Coordinates of C-alpha atoms and ligand atoms in Angstrom, one line a residue:
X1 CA -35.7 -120.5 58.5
X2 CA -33.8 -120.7 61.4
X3 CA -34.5 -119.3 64.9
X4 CA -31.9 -117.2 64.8
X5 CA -32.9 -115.6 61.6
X6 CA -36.6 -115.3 62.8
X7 CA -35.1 -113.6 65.6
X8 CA -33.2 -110.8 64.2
X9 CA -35.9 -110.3 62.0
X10 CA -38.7 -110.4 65.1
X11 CA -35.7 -107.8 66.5
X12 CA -35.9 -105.3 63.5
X13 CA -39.9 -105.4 63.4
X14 CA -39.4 -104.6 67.1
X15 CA -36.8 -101.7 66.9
X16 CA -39.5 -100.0 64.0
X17 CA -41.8 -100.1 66.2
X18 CA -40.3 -98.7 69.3
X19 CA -39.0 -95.9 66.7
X20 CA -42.8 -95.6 65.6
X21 CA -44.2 -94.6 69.0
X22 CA -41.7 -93.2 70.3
X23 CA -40.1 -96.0 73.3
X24 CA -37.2 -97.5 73.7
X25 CA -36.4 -101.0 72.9
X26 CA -35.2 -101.9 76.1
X27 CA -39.1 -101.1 77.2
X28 CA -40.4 -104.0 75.2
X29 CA -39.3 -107.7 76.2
X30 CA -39.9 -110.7 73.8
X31 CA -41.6 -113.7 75.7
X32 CA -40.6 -116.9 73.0
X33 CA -43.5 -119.0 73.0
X34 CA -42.1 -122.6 73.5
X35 CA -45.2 -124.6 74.1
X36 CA -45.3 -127.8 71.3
X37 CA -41.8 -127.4 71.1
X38 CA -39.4 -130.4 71.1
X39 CA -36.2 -130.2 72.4
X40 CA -33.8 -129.4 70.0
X41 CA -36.2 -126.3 68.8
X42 CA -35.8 -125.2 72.7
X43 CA -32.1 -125.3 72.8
X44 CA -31.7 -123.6 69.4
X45 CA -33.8 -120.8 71.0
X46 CA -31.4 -120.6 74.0
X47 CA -28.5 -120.3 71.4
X48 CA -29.9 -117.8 69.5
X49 CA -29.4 -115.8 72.9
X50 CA -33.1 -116.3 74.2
X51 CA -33.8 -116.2 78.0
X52 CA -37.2 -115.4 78.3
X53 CA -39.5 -118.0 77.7
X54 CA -43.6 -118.3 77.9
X55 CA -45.7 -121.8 78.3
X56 CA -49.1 -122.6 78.0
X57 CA -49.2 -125.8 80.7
X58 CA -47.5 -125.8 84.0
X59 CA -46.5 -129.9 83.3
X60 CA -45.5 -129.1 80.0
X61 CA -43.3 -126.2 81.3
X62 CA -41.7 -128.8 83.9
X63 CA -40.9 -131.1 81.4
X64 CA -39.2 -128.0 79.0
X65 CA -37.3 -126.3 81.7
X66 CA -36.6 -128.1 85.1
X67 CA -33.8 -129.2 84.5
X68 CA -32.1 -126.6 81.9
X69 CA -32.7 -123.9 84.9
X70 CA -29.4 -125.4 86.6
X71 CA -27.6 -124.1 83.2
X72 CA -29.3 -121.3 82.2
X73 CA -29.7 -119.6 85.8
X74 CA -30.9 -116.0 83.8
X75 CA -34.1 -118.0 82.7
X76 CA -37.2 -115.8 83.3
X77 CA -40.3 -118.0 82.5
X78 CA -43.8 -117.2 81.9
X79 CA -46.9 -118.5 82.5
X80 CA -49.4 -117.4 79.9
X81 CA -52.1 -120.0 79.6
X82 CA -55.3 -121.1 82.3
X83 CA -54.1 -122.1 85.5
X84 CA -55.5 -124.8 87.5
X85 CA -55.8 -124.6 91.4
X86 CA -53.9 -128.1 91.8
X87 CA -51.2 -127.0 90.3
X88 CA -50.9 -123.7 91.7
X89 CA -48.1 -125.6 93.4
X90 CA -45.7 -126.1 90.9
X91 CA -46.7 -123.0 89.0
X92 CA -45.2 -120.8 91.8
X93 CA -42.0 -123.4 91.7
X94 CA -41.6 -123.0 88.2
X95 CA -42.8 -119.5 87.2
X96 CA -40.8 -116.0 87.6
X97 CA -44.4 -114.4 86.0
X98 CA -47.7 -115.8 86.1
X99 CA -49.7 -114.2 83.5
X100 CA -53.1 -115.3 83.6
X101 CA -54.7 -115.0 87.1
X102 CA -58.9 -114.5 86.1
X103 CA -60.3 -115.1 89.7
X104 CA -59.9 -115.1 92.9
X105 CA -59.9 -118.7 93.8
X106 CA -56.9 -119.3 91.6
X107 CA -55.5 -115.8 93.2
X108 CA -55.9 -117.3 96.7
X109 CA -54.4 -120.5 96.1
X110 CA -51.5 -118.6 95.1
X111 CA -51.0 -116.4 97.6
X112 CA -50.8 -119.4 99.7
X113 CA -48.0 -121.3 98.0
X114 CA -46.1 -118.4 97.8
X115 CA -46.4 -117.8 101.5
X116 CA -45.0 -121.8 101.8
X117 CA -42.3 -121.5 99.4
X118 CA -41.1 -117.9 100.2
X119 CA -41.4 -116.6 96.6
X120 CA -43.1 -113.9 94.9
X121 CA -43.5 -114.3 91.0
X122 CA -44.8 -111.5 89.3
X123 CA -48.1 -111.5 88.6
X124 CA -50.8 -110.5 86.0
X125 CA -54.2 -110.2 85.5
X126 CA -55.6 -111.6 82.2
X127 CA -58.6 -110.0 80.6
X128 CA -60.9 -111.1 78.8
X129 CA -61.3 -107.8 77.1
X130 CA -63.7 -109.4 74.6
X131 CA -65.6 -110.9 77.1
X132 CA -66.1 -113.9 75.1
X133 CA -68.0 -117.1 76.8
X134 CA -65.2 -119.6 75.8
X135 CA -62.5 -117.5 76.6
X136 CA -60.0 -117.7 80.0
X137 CA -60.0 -114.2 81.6
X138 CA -61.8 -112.0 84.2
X139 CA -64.4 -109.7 82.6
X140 CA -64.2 -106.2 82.3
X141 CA -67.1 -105.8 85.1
X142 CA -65.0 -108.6 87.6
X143 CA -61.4 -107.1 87.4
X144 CA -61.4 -104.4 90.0
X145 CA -62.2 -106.7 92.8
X146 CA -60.0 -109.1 91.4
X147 CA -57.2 -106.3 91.4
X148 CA -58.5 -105.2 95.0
X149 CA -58.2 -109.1 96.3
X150 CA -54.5 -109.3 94.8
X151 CA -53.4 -106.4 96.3
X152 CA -55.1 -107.6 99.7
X153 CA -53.1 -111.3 99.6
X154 CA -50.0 -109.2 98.9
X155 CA -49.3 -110.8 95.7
X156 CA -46.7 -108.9 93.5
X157 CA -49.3 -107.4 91.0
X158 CA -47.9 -105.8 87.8
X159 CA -50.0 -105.7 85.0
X160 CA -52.7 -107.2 82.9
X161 CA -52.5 -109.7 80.1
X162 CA -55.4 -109.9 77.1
X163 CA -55.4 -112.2 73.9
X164 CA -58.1 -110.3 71.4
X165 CA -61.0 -112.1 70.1
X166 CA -60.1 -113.4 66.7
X167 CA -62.3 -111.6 64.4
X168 CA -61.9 -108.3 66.3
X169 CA -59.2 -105.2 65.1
X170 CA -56.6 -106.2 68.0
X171 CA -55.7 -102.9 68.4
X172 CA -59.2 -101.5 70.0
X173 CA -58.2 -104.7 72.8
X174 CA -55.2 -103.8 73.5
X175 CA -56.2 -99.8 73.8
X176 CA -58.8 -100.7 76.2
X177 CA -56.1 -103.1 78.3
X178 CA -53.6 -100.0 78.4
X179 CA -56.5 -97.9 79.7
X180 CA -57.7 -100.0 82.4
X181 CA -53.8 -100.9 83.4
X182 CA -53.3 -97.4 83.9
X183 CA -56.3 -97.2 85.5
X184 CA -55.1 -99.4 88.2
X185 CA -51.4 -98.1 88.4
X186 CA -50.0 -101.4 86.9
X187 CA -46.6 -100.9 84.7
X188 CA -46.0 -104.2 82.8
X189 CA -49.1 -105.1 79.8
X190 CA -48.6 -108.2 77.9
X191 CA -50.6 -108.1 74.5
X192 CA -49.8 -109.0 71.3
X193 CA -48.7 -112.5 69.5
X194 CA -46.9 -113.0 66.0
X195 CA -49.4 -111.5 63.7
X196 CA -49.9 -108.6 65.8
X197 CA -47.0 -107.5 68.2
X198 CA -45.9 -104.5 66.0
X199 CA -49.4 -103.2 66.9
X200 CA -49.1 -103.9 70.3
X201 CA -45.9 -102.5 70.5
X202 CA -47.4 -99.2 69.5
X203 CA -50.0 -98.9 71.6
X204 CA -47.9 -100.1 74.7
X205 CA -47.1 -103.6 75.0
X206 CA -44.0 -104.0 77.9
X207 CA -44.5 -107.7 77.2
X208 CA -45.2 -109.6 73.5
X209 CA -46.1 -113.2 73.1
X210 CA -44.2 -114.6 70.5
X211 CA -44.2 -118.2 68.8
X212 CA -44.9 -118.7 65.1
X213 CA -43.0 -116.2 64.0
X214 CA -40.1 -117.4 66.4
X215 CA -39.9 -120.9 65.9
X216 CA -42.6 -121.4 62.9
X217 CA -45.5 -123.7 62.9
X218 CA -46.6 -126.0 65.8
X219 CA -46.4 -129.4 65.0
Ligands
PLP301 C1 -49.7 -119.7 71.8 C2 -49.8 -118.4 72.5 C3 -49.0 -117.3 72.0 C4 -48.2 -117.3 70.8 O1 -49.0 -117.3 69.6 P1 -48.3 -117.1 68.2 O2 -49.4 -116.6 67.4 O3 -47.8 -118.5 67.8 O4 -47.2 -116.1 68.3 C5 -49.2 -116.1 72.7 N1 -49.9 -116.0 73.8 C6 -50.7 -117.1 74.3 C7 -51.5 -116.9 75.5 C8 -50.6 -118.3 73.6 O5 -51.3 -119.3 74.1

């Protein structure tokens, strides 16, 4: 299957659902999952008319998109995996949206290279809705002084982020995550990954996580 294929067909699963609940497509944006990809995948994926891209590692992210940002200037990258304080850095260099702030040590640090580089990515909170020991995420009981301390260092926070535990019904995760986002005011609410983004979709989702179903199987 080609990407292009996979994407028409992500598109259709997408327009259902919008129909479904009742919101328009333009509501709903695809984040393509690139991590593990090689290079000829990524560049298929920006043929196939894709712009908005999410990575897992901030080095990883350098290496896919530095340099194709000079010829692709409508990039919007993602960050949706842990972020370290080192490389708060060259997150905020790299990153339009930073998915995955979980405390405030990582939200501090980036409040700070954001002052020093004049930028203001959009920002999210993830949750860790399952509160599950070995997962990234602030815990349900943590996140409103996480959201207050955001708000106090001015960063541009817009919404949470959750990835359900595995042997859990998604859909009670992603309920709870559009509950406590409106909650809190925030608009955007990234949920949902390739075997479950029509679900999302329906309960919510502005943003979906897509990489399987995209590009198939990391190698
Ligand atoms: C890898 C990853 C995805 C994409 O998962 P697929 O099941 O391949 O669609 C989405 N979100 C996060 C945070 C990921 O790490």
């Amino acid at each position: 299957m080609t990407i292009s294929t996979n994407l028409s067909e992500i598109n259709s699963q997408i327009s259902k659902s919008c129909a479904h609940s009742g919101r328009k497509i333009s509501d709903v944006t695809l984040v393509a999952v690139s991590k593990f990809q090689d290079d000829g995948k990524i560049d298929e994926a920006l043929n196939a008319g894709l712009r908005v891209f999410g990575e897992n590692r901030v080095q990883e992210g350098m290496s896919h998109w530095e340099a194709r940002r000079a010829k692709y200037p409508d990039l919007q990258l993602h960050l949706i995996g842990p972020l370290q304080s080192n490389k708060a850095k060259d997150a905020v260099a790299l990153f339009d949206v930073i998915e995955t702030i979980d405390r405030e040590s990582i939200a501090i640090e980036l409040a700070k290279e954001c002052a020093k580089q004049h930028k203001n990515p959009v920002c999210l909170i993830q949750v860790n809705t399952g509160n599950e020991d070995q997962k990234a995420g602030v815990s349900l009981d943590d996140l409103p002084a996480l959201i207050t301390k955001c708000q106090d260092l001015k960063l541009n926070l817009q919404g949470l982020m959750c990835i359900p535990p595995v042997d859990e019904p998604a859909a009670f995760h992603f309920s709870l995550l559009k509950k406590l986002a409106a909650r809190y005011n925030l608009p955007l609410l990234s949920m949902g990954m390739s075997a479950d983004f029509e679900k999302a979709i329906k309960v919510g989702a502005t943003h979906i996580r897509v990489g399987t179903a995209l590009f198939g199987e990391r190698v």
